[in-house]
């Protein structure tokens, strides 16, 4: 019963400023005459001071004194204002009963004073608490990944997962460095390169720096349809004061984007801003392709934490299970080009080149004129290749197919030269490497590497 007593006390304190005037009555309020009289008396005192200083003659002083005294006498005739509130104990009692007892009674009737309080620790988490908990989980998972990479710094997939975790924590510079480690260790897929370039943009506060722009241009050479690179290169044009060029790039991106993509609104907003900057009407947005199939949700923070804490065998088993689900989905929807590309990359990570090649071949069948697909397939199959391992036959086939559509691609020329040398065809290797050498800056590290490979070939 402590709570009702406290409520009654609070109610009493709340109505106390109302009860005191009702019990005591209002004090008389001074009328305007009292203020006027105070002014006139002050004027008489000031008059005496001026006479003492010799500022007024006696005649002027007497006239002024007479006028002030007349006004003082006239102000006495103004009646005083009566009090606006008289003493009323009955009204005070009624107010106390209505407010005090009414509020307490209302709580006892409508409230639930008998329900015990719930300790804070046992209360269900709010949305903010849930977000904080998930953030903490992700931080712990990232810390475990960092520790694993200290023990095994040559794991490209570990660096890739570490980079994605850091990106989710908005640690852009560290994420870019992690992606660079993954690339240096052999994961040279366009998607990873584009993710690293995006980290450079985010680290610069949204500005597409020259380094990021060069990286995105290289991504487009390897994968002309890469949406992330196309978006940021158009953004770079807008930031460089070329809004019309930016609009053209974003419109081309929208034309290749599914019509139900949630990204379309953001791209449309960029187009509107660029049109305003250029002083042109906002164009109608490109229609886009057919609606996309629902994509599978990516791993959440808990799944990432579980994967990071697993032994290598269990983690590979978990990845294999995800790949099998993706393969089953592709069998049900064989027209999904992006799905075959992801499946080919996944099999390459699992070191299953035959299955990877089969998935990429199905992607090529859906878009045979796109030279970026065999190039992407070759990169995936060559990612874990370590000299002097022989280039696998499926990778050679993809390289030759890529060469048909991109004959001057440096990566294609380099690996086809290696394959020719391994097969005992030094003239073919010499032809490819000489073509490559002519494209490289003279005196650079790449040129020196190619020249040393040429020097190692048997003489003609």
GROMACS .gro file of C-alpha atoms in nm:
model
  460
    1UNK     CA    1   0.000   0.000   0.000
    2UNK     CA    2   0.300   0.231  -0.023
    3UNK     CA    3   0.223   0.327  -0.384
    4UNK     CA    4  -0.128   0.469  -0.316
    5UNK     CA    5   0.014   0.671  -0.025
    6UNK     CA    6   0.289   0.816  -0.247
    7UNK     CA    7   0.034   0.898  -0.518
    8UNK     CA    8  -0.184   1.076  -0.265
    9UNK     CA    9   0.114   1.276  -0.139
   10UNK     CA   10   0.213   1.377  -0.494
   11UNK     CA   11  -0.146   1.479  -0.569
   12UNK     CA   12  -0.155   1.691  -0.254
   13UNK     CA   13   0.173   1.864  -0.344
   14UNK     CA   14   0.039   1.929  -0.695
   15UNK     CA   15  -0.278   2.107  -0.572
   16UNK     CA   16  -0.102   2.292  -0.287
   17UNK     CA   17  -0.041   2.610  -0.496
   18UNK     CA   18  -0.418   2.621  -0.552
   19UNK     CA   19  -0.523   2.547  -0.194
   20UNK     CA   20  -0.302   2.808  -0.021
   21UNK     CA   21  -0.471   3.116  -0.177
   22UNK     CA   22  -0.816   2.966  -0.114
   23UNK     CA   23  -0.740   2.908   0.255
   24UNK     CA   24  -0.552   3.235   0.315
   25UNK     CA   25  -0.740   3.469   0.085
   26UNK     CA   26  -0.579   3.705  -0.161
   27UNK     CA   27  -0.366   3.995  -0.050
   28UNK     CA   28  -0.488   4.344  -0.144
   29UNK     CA   29  -0.356   4.451  -0.476
   30UNK     CA   30  -0.204   4.801  -0.481
   31UNK     CA   31  -0.401   5.041  -0.699
   32UNK     CA   32  -0.262   5.276  -0.961
   33UNK     CA   33  -0.294   5.571  -0.718
   34UNK     CA   34  -0.029   5.432  -0.486
   35UNK     CA   35   0.221   5.418  -0.771
   36UNK     CA   36   0.131   5.775  -0.880
   37UNK     CA   37   0.172   5.905  -0.524
   38UNK     CA   38   0.514   5.748  -0.495
   39UNK     CA   39   0.617   5.925  -0.815
   40UNK     CA   40   0.488   6.262  -0.697
   41UNK     CA   41   0.664   6.235  -0.359
   42UNK     CA   42   0.988   6.156  -0.540
   43UNK     CA   43   0.935   6.463  -0.758
   44UNK     CA   44   0.898   6.682  -0.444
   45UNK     CA   45   1.225   6.547  -0.306
   46UNK     CA   46   1.398   6.613  -0.637
   47UNK     CA   47   1.259   6.966  -0.638
   48UNK     CA   48   1.418   7.032  -0.299
   49UNK     CA   49   1.755   6.905  -0.427
   50UNK     CA   50   1.742   7.137  -0.730
   51UNK     CA   51   1.664   7.438  -0.508
   52UNK     CA   52   1.958   7.349  -0.284
   53UNK     CA   53   2.190   7.338  -0.587
   54UNK     CA   54   2.058   7.672  -0.708
   55UNK     CA   55   1.913   7.537  -1.030
   56UNK     CA   56   1.567   7.690  -0.969
   57UNK     CA   57   1.454   8.032  -0.850
   58UNK     CA   58   1.222   8.047  -0.553
   59UNK     CA   59   0.933   8.161  -0.774
   60UNK     CA   60   0.973   7.869  -1.015
   61UNK     CA   61   1.015   7.628  -0.728
   62UNK     CA   62   0.696   7.741  -0.555
   63UNK     CA   63   0.498   7.707  -0.878
   64UNK     CA   64   0.632   7.357  -0.941
   65UNK     CA   65   0.572   7.251  -0.582
   66UNK     CA   66   0.213   7.372  -0.598
   67UNK     CA   67   0.144   7.174  -0.916
   68UNK     CA   68   0.297   6.853  -0.776
   69UNK     CA   69   0.099   6.885  -0.452
   70UNK     CA   70  -0.221   6.936  -0.651
   71UNK     CA   71  -0.162   6.614  -0.843
   72UNK     CA   72  -0.079   6.430  -0.520
   73UNK     CA   73  -0.406   6.536  -0.363
   74UNK     CA   74  -0.598   6.438  -0.677
   75UNK     CA   75  -0.452   6.087  -0.672
   76UNK     CA   76  -0.599   6.028  -0.323
   77UNK     CA   77  -0.945   6.044  -0.476
   78UNK     CA   78  -0.891   5.725  -0.689
   79UNK     CA   79  -1.053   5.428  -0.507
   80UNK     CA   80  -0.832   5.121  -0.430
   81UNK     CA   81  -0.900   4.795  -0.625
   82UNK     CA   82  -1.069   4.532  -0.407
   83UNK     CA   83  -0.908   4.187  -0.371
   84UNK     CA   84  -0.991   3.956  -0.662
   85UNK     CA   85  -1.008   3.643  -0.445
   86UNK     CA   86  -1.151   3.603  -0.098
   87UNK     CA   87  -1.085   3.328   0.157
   88UNK     CA   88  -1.289   3.012   0.078
   89UNK     CA   89  -1.211   2.695   0.281
   90UNK     CA   90  -1.510   2.511   0.131
   91UNK     CA   91  -1.383   2.555  -0.225
   92UNK     CA   92  -1.036   2.445  -0.110
   93UNK     CA   93  -1.178   2.126   0.039
   94UNK     CA   94  -1.373   2.050  -0.278
   95UNK     CA   95  -1.062   2.099  -0.495
   96UNK     CA   96  -0.858   1.869  -0.269
   97UNK     CA   97  -1.121   1.596  -0.275
   98UNK     CA   98  -1.175   1.618  -0.649
   99UNK     CA   99  -0.810   1.624  -0.756
  100UNK     CA  100  -0.640   1.424  -0.482
  101UNK     CA  101  -0.887   1.153  -0.400
  102UNK     CA  102  -1.013   1.142  -0.761
  103UNK     CA  103  -0.667   1.068  -0.903
  104UNK     CA  104  -0.589   0.803  -0.641
  105UNK     CA  105  -0.929   0.642  -0.684
  106UNK     CA  106  -0.893   0.647  -1.063
  107UNK     CA  107  -0.561   0.464  -1.042
  108UNK     CA  108  -0.699   0.205  -0.799
  109UNK     CA  109  -0.992   0.145  -1.035
  110UNK     CA  110  -0.813   0.148  -1.372
  111UNK     CA  111  -0.454   0.060  -1.278
  112UNK     CA  112  -0.297  -0.259  -1.150
  113UNK     CA  113  -0.116  -0.177  -0.827
  114UNK     CA  114  -0.090  -0.544  -0.735
  115UNK     CA  115   0.132  -0.636  -1.032
  116UNK     CA  116   0.494  -0.673  -0.912
  117UNK     CA  117   0.771  -0.477  -1.085
  118UNK     CA  118   0.983  -0.661  -1.342
  119UNK     CA  119   1.362  -0.638  -1.305
  120UNK     CA  120   1.529  -0.459  -1.593
  121UNK     CA  121   1.753  -0.756  -1.676
  122UNK     CA  122   1.453  -0.983  -1.730
  123UNK     CA  123   1.260  -0.744  -1.955
  124UNK     CA  124   1.237  -0.829  -2.327
  125UNK     CA  125   1.487  -0.647  -2.543
  126UNK     CA  126   1.362  -0.344  -2.731
  127UNK     CA  127   1.453  -0.280  -3.093
  128UNK     CA  128   1.741  -0.057  -2.984
  129UNK     CA  129   1.868  -0.321  -2.742
  130UNK     CA  130   1.839  -0.587  -3.013
  131UNK     CA  131   2.042  -0.373  -3.255
  132UNK     CA  132   2.306  -0.314  -2.990
  133UNK     CA  133   2.320  -0.687  -2.915
  134UNK     CA  134   2.361  -0.773  -3.283
  135UNK     CA  135   2.632  -0.508  -3.320
  136UNK     CA  136   2.813  -0.655  -3.022
  137UNK     CA  137   2.783  -1.005  -3.171
  138UNK     CA  138   2.929  -0.883  -3.499
  139UNK     CA  139   3.217  -0.713  -3.318
  140UNK     CA  140   3.295  -1.035  -3.134
  141UNK     CA  141   3.281  -1.235  -3.458
  142UNK     CA  142   3.513  -0.987  -3.627
  143UNK     CA  143   3.758  -1.010  -3.337
  144UNK     CA  144   3.763  -1.389  -3.369
  145UNK     CA  145   3.825  -1.359  -3.742
  146UNK     CA  146   4.113  -1.121  -3.677
  147UNK     CA  147   4.268  -1.369  -3.435
  148UNK     CA  148   4.233  -1.654  -3.686
  149UNK     CA  149   4.401  -1.443  -3.954
  150UNK     CA  150   4.694  -1.374  -3.723
  151UNK     CA  151   4.742  -1.748  -3.702
  152UNK     CA  152   4.678  -1.811  -4.073
  153UNK     CA  153   4.734  -1.490  -4.273
  154UNK     CA  154   4.739  -1.677  -4.608
  155UNK     CA  155   4.365  -1.755  -4.607
  156UNK     CA  156   4.202  -1.543  -4.884
  157UNK     CA  157   3.848  -1.642  -4.786
  158UNK     CA  158   3.921  -1.545  -4.426
  159UNK     CA  159   4.039  -1.200  -4.537
  160UNK     CA  160   3.731  -1.165  -4.755
  161UNK     CA  161   3.497  -1.250  -4.468
  162UNK     CA  162   3.696  -1.019  -4.240
  163UNK     CA  163   3.661  -0.734  -4.491
  164UNK     CA  164   3.285  -0.780  -4.516
  165UNK     CA  165   3.256  -0.785  -4.137
  166UNK     CA  166   3.454  -0.462  -4.106
  167UNK     CA  167   3.235  -0.303  -4.375
  168UNK     CA  168   2.925  -0.389  -4.171
  169UNK     CA  169   3.092  -0.213  -3.876
  170UNK     CA  170   3.163   0.096  -4.094
  171UNK     CA  171   3.540   0.053  -4.056
  172UNK     CA  172   3.602   0.144  -4.418
  173UNK     CA  173   3.981   0.180  -4.424
  174UNK     CA  174   4.042  -0.150  -4.246
  175UNK     CA  175   3.787  -0.320  -4.471
  176UNK     CA  176   3.965  -0.193  -4.784
  177UNK     CA  177   4.293  -0.328  -4.649
  178UNK     CA  178   4.133  -0.667  -4.580
  179UNK     CA  179   3.996  -0.685  -4.935
  180UNK     CA  180   4.344  -0.598  -5.065
  181UNK     CA  181   4.488  -0.894  -4.873
  182UNK     CA  182   4.225  -1.123  -5.027
  183UNK     CA  183   4.312  -0.996  -5.376
  184UNK     CA  184   4.686  -1.032  -5.318
  185UNK     CA  185   4.628  -1.391  -5.207
  186UNK     CA  186   4.455  -1.481  -5.534
  187UNK     CA  187   4.087  -1.380  -5.506
  188UNK     CA  188   4.092  -1.148  -5.808
  189UNK     CA  189   3.724  -1.169  -5.899
  190UNK     CA  190   3.566  -0.841  -6.019
  191UNK     CA  191   3.317  -0.845  -5.733
  192UNK     CA  192   3.592  -0.843  -5.471
  193UNK     CA  193   3.780  -0.568  -5.653
  194UNK     CA  194   3.458  -0.365  -5.675
  195UNK     CA  195   3.392  -0.414  -5.303
  196UNK     CA  196   3.740  -0.289  -5.220
  197UNK     CA  197   3.694   0.016  -5.444
  198UNK     CA  198   3.364   0.090  -5.271
  199UNK     CA  199   3.543   0.085  -4.934
  200UNK     CA  200   3.779   0.351  -5.072
  201UNK     CA  201   3.477   0.563  -5.163
  202UNK     CA  202   3.313   0.517  -4.823
  203UNK     CA  203   3.640   0.596  -4.647
  204UNK     CA  204   3.654   0.925  -4.841
  205UNK     CA  205   3.308   1.027  -4.723
  206UNK     CA  206   3.133   0.927  -5.046
  207UNK     CA  207   3.382   1.088  -5.283
  208UNK     CA  208   3.501   0.870  -5.570
  209UNK     CA  209   3.875   0.925  -5.535
  210UNK     CA  210   4.112   0.880  -5.832
  211UNK     CA  211   4.232   0.548  -5.686
  212UNK     CA  212   3.874   0.424  -5.652
  213UNK     CA  213   3.787   0.543  -6.003
  214UNK     CA  214   4.086   0.358  -6.153
  215UNK     CA  215   3.985   0.046  -5.962
  216UNK     CA  216   3.626   0.063  -6.091
  217UNK     CA  217   3.750   0.109  -6.448
  218UNK     CA  218   3.961  -0.205  -6.412
  219UNK     CA  219   3.656  -0.390  -6.277
  220UNK     CA  220   3.459  -0.290  -6.588
  221UNK     CA  221   3.737  -0.423  -6.810
  222UNK     CA  222   3.704  -0.760  -6.639
  223UNK     CA  223   3.326  -0.748  -6.597
  224UNK     CA  224   3.154  -0.490  -6.825
  225UNK     CA  225   2.818  -0.552  -6.659
  226UNK     CA  226   2.931  -0.491  -6.302
  227UNK     CA  227   2.658  -0.273  -6.154
  228UNK     CA  228   2.859  -0.140  -5.860
  229UNK     CA  229   3.139  -0.014  -6.084
  230UNK     CA  230   2.894   0.144  -6.330
  231UNK     CA  231   2.710   0.322  -6.050
  232UNK     CA  232   3.022   0.472  -5.894
  233UNK     CA  233   3.178   0.571  -6.226
  234UNK     CA  234   2.861   0.767  -6.305
  235UNK     CA  235   2.886   0.917  -5.955
  236UNK     CA  236   3.246   1.016  -6.031
  237UNK     CA  237   3.126   1.197  -6.343
  238UNK     CA  238   2.867   1.388  -6.141
  239UNK     CA  239   3.127   1.486  -5.883
  240UNK     CA  240   3.361   1.600  -6.161
  241UNK     CA  241   3.101   1.847  -6.289
  242UNK     CA  242   2.968   1.632  -6.575
  243UNK     CA  243   2.602   1.576  -6.478
  244UNK     CA  244   2.488   1.482  -6.830
  245UNK     CA  245   2.751   1.209  -6.850
  246UNK     CA  246   2.644   1.088  -6.506
  247UNK     CA  247   2.278   1.075  -6.612
  248UNK     CA  248   2.372   0.874  -6.920
  249UNK     CA  249   2.564   0.623  -6.707
  250UNK     CA  250   2.286   0.585  -6.451
  251UNK     CA  251   2.019   0.549  -6.720
  252UNK     CA  252   2.222   0.272  -6.886
  253UNK     CA  253   2.250   0.102  -6.547
  254UNK     CA  254   1.873   0.127  -6.492
  255UNK     CA  255   1.809  -0.023  -6.834
  256UNK     CA  256   2.002  -0.336  -6.732
  257UNK     CA  257   1.852  -0.349  -6.384
  258UNK     CA  258   1.539  -0.551  -6.292
  259UNK     CA  259   1.231  -0.329  -6.290
  260UNK     CA  260   1.151  -0.427  -5.931
  261UNK     CA  261   1.502  -0.365  -5.795
  262UNK     CA  262   1.495  -0.164  -5.469
  263UNK     CA  263   1.805   0.023  -5.590
  264UNK     CA  264   1.612   0.198  -5.868
  265UNK     CA  265   1.473   0.464  -5.635
  266UNK     CA  266   1.819   0.564  -5.515
  267UNK     CA  267   1.952   0.580  -5.872
  268UNK     CA  268   1.647   0.782  -5.978
  269UNK     CA  269   1.717   1.031  -5.699
  270UNK     CA  270   2.074   1.071  -5.823
  271UNK     CA  271   1.946   1.133  -6.176
  272UNK     CA  272   1.705   1.400  -6.048
  273UNK     CA  273   1.987   1.576  -5.861
  274UNK     CA  274   2.215   1.564  -6.165
  275UNK     CA  275   1.939   1.701  -6.391
  276UNK     CA  276   1.887   1.991  -6.152
  277UNK     CA  277   2.261   2.061  -6.151
  278UNK     CA  278   2.267   2.055  -6.531
  279UNK     CA  279   1.961   2.278  -6.559
  280UNK     CA  280   1.767   2.023  -6.767
  281UNK     CA  281   1.430   1.855  -6.709
  282UNK     CA  282   1.438   1.530  -6.513
  283UNK     CA  283   1.422   1.251  -6.774
  284UNK     CA  284   1.192   0.951  -6.758
  285UNK     CA  285   1.375   0.662  -6.597
  286UNK     CA  286   1.477   0.367  -6.815
  287UNK     CA  287   1.228   0.082  -6.793
  288UNK     CA  288   1.462  -0.198  -6.685
  289UNK     CA  289   1.449  -0.572  -6.736
  290UNK     CA  290   1.195  -0.825  -6.615
  291UNK     CA  291   1.137  -0.850  -6.239
  292UNK     CA  292   1.405  -1.050  -6.062
  293UNK     CA  293   1.351  -1.368  -5.870
  294UNK     CA  294   1.366  -1.331  -5.491
  295UNK     CA  295   1.724  -1.370  -5.378
  296UNK     CA  296   1.826  -1.575  -5.083
  297UNK     CA  297   1.907  -1.373  -4.775
  298UNK     CA  298   2.272  -1.340  -4.687
  299UNK     CA  299   2.421  -1.459  -4.359
  300UNK     CA  300   2.338  -1.253  -4.055
  301UNK     CA  301   2.572  -1.158  -3.773
  302UNK     CA  302   2.500  -1.479  -3.580
  303UNK     CA  303   2.575  -1.700  -3.881
  304UNK     CA  304   2.897  -1.508  -3.939
  305UNK     CA  305   2.995  -1.553  -3.575
  306UNK     CA  306   2.920  -1.924  -3.592
  307UNK     CA  307   3.127  -1.963  -3.909
  308UNK     CA  308   3.417  -1.770  -3.760
  309UNK     CA  309   3.429  -1.989  -3.449
  310UNK     CA  310   3.403  -2.318  -3.639
  311UNK     CA  311   3.699  -2.541  -3.714
  312UNK     CA  312   3.805  -2.532  -4.079
  313UNK     CA  313   3.635  -2.866  -4.158
  314UNK     CA  314   3.303  -2.757  -4.014
  315UNK     CA  315   3.320  -2.421  -4.184
  316UNK     CA  316   3.383  -2.590  -4.520
  317UNK     CA  317   3.087  -2.821  -4.452
  318UNK     CA  318   2.868  -2.520  -4.380
  319UNK     CA  319   2.980  -2.351  -4.703
  320UNK     CA  320   2.919  -2.672  -4.897
  321UNK     CA  321   2.565  -2.690  -4.761
  322UNK     CA  322   2.495  -2.335  -4.879
  323UNK     CA  323   2.639  -2.418  -5.222
  324UNK     CA  324   2.418  -2.726  -5.249
  325UNK     CA  325   2.112  -2.514  -5.174
  326UNK     CA  326   2.218  -2.268  -5.444
  327UNK     CA  327   2.268  -2.556  -5.690
  328UNK     CA  328   1.921  -2.692  -5.616
  329UNK     CA  329   1.773  -2.347  -5.670
  330UNK     CA  330   1.951  -2.320  -6.006
  331UNK     CA  331   1.813  -2.654  -6.119
  332UNK     CA  332   1.465  -2.517  -6.050
  333UNK     CA  333   1.543  -2.188  -6.228
  334UNK     CA  334   1.804  -2.259  -6.501
  335UNK     CA  335   1.746  -1.921  -6.667
  336UNK     CA  336   1.894  -1.727  -6.374
  337UNK     CA  337   2.226  -1.599  -6.515
  338UNK     CA  338   2.347  -1.443  -6.191
  339UNK     CA  339   2.279  -1.767  -6.007
  340UNK     CA  340   2.502  -1.969  -6.242
  341UNK     CA  341   2.781  -1.713  -6.202
  342UNK     CA  342   2.760  -1.730  -5.823
  343UNK     CA  343   2.746  -2.109  -5.835
  344UNK     CA  344   3.055  -2.123  -6.058
  345UNK     CA  345   3.244  -1.898  -5.817
  346UNK     CA  346   3.131  -2.106  -5.520
  347UNK     CA  347   3.250  -2.434  -5.675
  348UNK     CA  348   3.583  -2.270  -5.756
  349UNK     CA  349   3.621  -2.174  -5.389
  350UNK     CA  350   3.549  -2.537  -5.297
  351UNK     CA  351   3.824  -2.650  -5.539
  352UNK     CA  352   3.582  -2.835  -5.768
  353UNK     CA  353   3.691  -2.706  -6.111
  354UNK     CA  354   3.473  -2.941  -6.315
  355UNK     CA  355   3.152  -2.832  -6.142
  356UNK     CA  356   3.266  -2.470  -6.158
  357UNK     CA  357   3.330  -2.497  -6.532
  358UNK     CA  358   2.989  -2.659  -6.586
  359UNK     CA  359   2.813  -2.373  -6.403
  360UNK     CA  360   3.004  -2.110  -6.601
  361UNK     CA  361   2.930  -2.288  -6.929
  362UNK     CA  362   2.560  -2.272  -6.850
  363UNK     CA  363   2.597  -1.900  -6.783
  364UNK     CA  364   2.778  -1.857  -7.118
  365UNK     CA  365   2.496  -2.041  -7.295
  366UNK     CA  366   2.251  -1.783  -7.159
  367UNK     CA  367   2.465  -1.489  -7.277
  368UNK     CA  368   2.713  -1.616  -7.540
  369UNK     CA  369   2.819  -1.270  -7.665
  370UNK     CA  370   2.934  -1.147  -7.323
  371UNK     CA  371   3.314  -1.184  -7.315
  372UNK     CA  372   3.323  -1.098  -6.945
  373UNK     CA  373   3.167  -1.433  -6.846
  374UNK     CA  374   3.447  -1.662  -6.972
  375UNK     CA  375   3.697  -1.409  -6.836
  376UNK     CA  376   3.530  -1.428  -6.495
  377UNK     CA  377   3.528  -1.808  -6.518
  378UNK     CA  378   3.899  -1.817  -6.598
  379UNK     CA  379   3.978  -1.587  -6.305
  380UNK     CA  380   3.780  -1.810  -6.067
  381UNK     CA  381   3.959  -2.126  -6.179
  382UNK     CA  382   4.301  -1.960  -6.165
  383UNK     CA  383   4.252  -1.791  -5.827
  384UNK     CA  384   4.423  -2.065  -5.624
  385UNK     CA  385   4.676  -2.165  -5.888
  386UNK     CA  386   5.034  -2.163  -5.758
  387UNK     CA  387   5.339  -2.198  -5.983
  388UNK     CA  388   5.451  -2.435  -6.118
  389UNK     CA  389   5.105  -2.597  -6.120
  390UNK     CA  390   4.969  -2.664  -6.464
  391UNK     CA  391   4.679  -2.449  -6.581
  392UNK     CA  392   4.370  -2.673  -6.587
  393UNK     CA  393   4.212  -2.748  -6.923
  394UNK     CA  394   3.875  -2.580  -6.839
  395UNK     CA  395   4.059  -2.257  -6.753
  396UNK     CA  396   4.249  -2.270  -7.086
  397UNK     CA  397   3.920  -2.318  -7.270
  398UNK     CA  398   3.769  -2.012  -7.096
  399UNK     CA  399   4.080  -1.806  -7.169
  400UNK     CA  400   4.062  -1.887  -7.539
  401UNK     CA  401   3.694  -1.802  -7.546
  402UNK     CA  402   3.762  -1.475  -7.367
  403UNK     CA  403   4.041  -1.398  -7.615
  404UNK     CA  404   3.789  -1.421  -7.898
  405UNK     CA  405   3.600  -1.128  -7.749
  406UNK     CA  406   3.885  -0.945  -7.575
  407UNK     CA  407   4.202  -1.024  -7.768
  408UNK     CA  408   4.412  -0.754  -7.596
  409UNK     CA  409   4.321  -0.845  -7.238
  410UNK     CA  410   4.655  -0.863  -7.044
  411UNK     CA  411   4.545  -1.138  -6.810
  412UNK     CA  412   4.434  -1.356  -7.102
  413UNK     CA  413   4.762  -1.307  -7.290
  414UNK     CA  414   4.970  -1.385  -6.982
  415UNK     CA  415   4.797  -1.709  -6.887
  416UNK     CA  416   4.760  -1.832  -7.245
  417UNK     CA  417   5.136  -1.783  -7.279
  418UNK     CA  418   5.192  -1.989  -6.965
  419UNK     CA  419   4.959  -2.262  -7.091
  420UNK     CA  420   5.138  -2.271  -7.428
  421UNK     CA  421   5.478  -2.298  -7.259
  422UNK     CA  422   5.351  -2.578  -7.035
  423UNK     CA  423   5.217  -2.766  -7.337
  424UNK     CA  424   5.551  -2.738  -7.518
  425UNK     CA  425   5.452  -2.466  -7.767
  426UNK     CA  426   5.711  -2.193  -7.707
  427UNK     CA  427   5.630  -2.003  -8.027
  428UNK     CA  428   5.269  -1.958  -7.919
  429UNK     CA  429   5.388  -1.844  -7.578
  430UNK     CA  430   5.638  -1.603  -7.736
  431UNK     CA  431   5.362  -1.457  -7.958
  432UNK     CA  432   5.122  -1.396  -7.666
  433UNK     CA  433   5.389  -1.254  -7.436
  434UNK     CA  434   5.534  -1.024  -7.701
  435UNK     CA  435   5.185  -0.888  -7.762
  436UNK     CA  436   5.144  -0.838  -7.388
  437UNK     CA  437   5.487  -0.674  -7.351
  438UNK     CA  438   5.399  -0.414  -7.614
  439UNK     CA  439   5.097  -0.312  -7.405
  440UNK     CA  440   5.283  -0.269  -7.075
  441UNK     CA  441   5.472   0.043  -6.960
  442UNK     CA  442   5.841   0.001  -7.040
  443UNK     CA  443   6.061  -0.061  -6.737
  444UNK     CA  444   5.772  -0.146  -6.505
  445UNK     CA  445   5.760  -0.451  -6.280
  446UNK     CA  446   5.503  -0.621  -6.504
  447UNK     CA  447   5.715  -0.563  -6.812
  448UNK     CA  448   6.021  -0.705  -6.635
  449UNK     CA  449   5.824  -1.015  -6.537
  450UNK     CA  450   5.706  -1.076  -6.893
  451UNK     CA  451   6.054  -1.017  -7.032
  452UNK     CA  452   6.202  -1.268  -6.788
  453UNK     CA  453   5.942  -1.523  -6.899
  454UNK     CA  454   6.036  -1.460  -7.262
  455UNK     CA  455   6.404  -1.501  -7.183
  456UNK     CA  456   6.330  -1.835  -7.019
  457UNK     CA  457   6.175  -1.980  -7.338
  458UNK     CA  458   6.386  -2.217  -7.546
  459UNK     CA  459   6.570  -2.042  -7.831
  460UNK     CA  460   6.423  -2.060  -8.179
   0.00000   0.00000   0.00000
